[in-house]
Coordinates of C-alpha atoms in Angstrom, one line a residue:
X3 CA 0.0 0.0 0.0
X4 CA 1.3 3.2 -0.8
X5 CA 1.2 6.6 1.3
X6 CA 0.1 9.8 0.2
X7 CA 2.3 12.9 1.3
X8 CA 0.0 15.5 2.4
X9 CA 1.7 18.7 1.1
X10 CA 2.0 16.6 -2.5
X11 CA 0.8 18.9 -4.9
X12 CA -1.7 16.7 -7.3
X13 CA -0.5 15.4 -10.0
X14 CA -1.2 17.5 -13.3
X15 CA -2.7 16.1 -16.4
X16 CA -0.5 17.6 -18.7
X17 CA 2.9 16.2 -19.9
X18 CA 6.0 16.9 -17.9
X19 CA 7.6 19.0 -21.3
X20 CA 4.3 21.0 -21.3
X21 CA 4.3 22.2 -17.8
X22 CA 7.8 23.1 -18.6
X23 CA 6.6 25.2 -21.5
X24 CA 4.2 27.6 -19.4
X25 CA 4.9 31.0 -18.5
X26 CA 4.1 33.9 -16.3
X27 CA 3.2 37.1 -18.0
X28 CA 6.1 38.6 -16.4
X29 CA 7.9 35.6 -18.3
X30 CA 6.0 36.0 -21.2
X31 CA 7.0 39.7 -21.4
X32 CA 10.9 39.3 -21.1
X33 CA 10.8 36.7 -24.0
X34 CA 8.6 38.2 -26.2
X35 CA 10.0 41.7 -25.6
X36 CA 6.8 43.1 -25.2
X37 CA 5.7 45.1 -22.6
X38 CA 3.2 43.9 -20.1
X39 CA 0.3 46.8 -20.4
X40 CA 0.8 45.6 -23.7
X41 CA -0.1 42.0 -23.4
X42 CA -2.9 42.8 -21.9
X43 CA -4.2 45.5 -24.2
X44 CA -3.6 42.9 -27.1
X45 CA -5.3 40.4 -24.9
X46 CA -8.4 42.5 -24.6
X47 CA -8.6 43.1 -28.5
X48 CA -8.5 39.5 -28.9
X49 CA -5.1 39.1 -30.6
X50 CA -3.7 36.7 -28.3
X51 CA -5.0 32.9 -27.9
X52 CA -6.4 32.3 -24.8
X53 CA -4.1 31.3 -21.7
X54 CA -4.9 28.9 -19.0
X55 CA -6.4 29.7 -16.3
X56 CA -4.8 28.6 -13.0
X57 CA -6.8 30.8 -10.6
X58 CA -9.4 33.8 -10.7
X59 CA -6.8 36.3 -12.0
X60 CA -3.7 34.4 -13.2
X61 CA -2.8 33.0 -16.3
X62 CA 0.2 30.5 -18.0
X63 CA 1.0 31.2 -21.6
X64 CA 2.9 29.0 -23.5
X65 CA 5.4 29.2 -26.8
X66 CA 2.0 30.0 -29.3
X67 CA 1.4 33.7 -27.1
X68 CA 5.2 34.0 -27.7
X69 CA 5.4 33.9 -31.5
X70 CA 2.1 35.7 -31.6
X71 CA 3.1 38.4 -30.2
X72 CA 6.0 39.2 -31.9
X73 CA 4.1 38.9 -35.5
X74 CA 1.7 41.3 -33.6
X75 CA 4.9 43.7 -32.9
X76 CA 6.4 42.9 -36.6
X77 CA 3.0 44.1 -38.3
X78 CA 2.5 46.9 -36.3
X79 CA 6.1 48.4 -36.2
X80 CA 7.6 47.4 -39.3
X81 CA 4.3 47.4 -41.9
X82 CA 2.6 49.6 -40.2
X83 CA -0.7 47.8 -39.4
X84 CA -3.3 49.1 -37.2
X85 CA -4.3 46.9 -34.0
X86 CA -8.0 46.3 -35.8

């Protein structure tokens, strides 16, 4: 019979190189270069996919909010693209 700890956190479902992959948006913003006001104004225009949820008012991103934003700063600063 095996023992349970009781601070063990519960196992997540996801794969062990996808929990790797998640980021803070304070992580998000040092790789993407892109400031956080920013990630969240791009968010609210619906140019980002949507994170995952891990509690009421925090978020993970992953590689895919990454490249997306910085094809959102390519179009914007280099061809000039409106947010719309």
């Amino acid at each position: 019979m095996t023992r349970k700890r009781r601070n063990q956190s519960p196992v997540s479902p996801q794969a062990p190189e996808q929990r790797e992959a998640l980021l803070t948006i304070a992580e998000l913003a040092d790789q993407s270069g892109v400031p956080v006001p920013s990630i969240h104004h791009y968010r609210r225009l619906g140019l980002l996919p949507e994170p995952t949820a891990v509690e009421a008012k925090r978020f993970l991103y992953d590689e895919r909010h990454v490249e997306t934003l910085k094809l959102v700063r390519l179009l914007r600063d280099r061809w000039r693209l409106s947010l719309p």
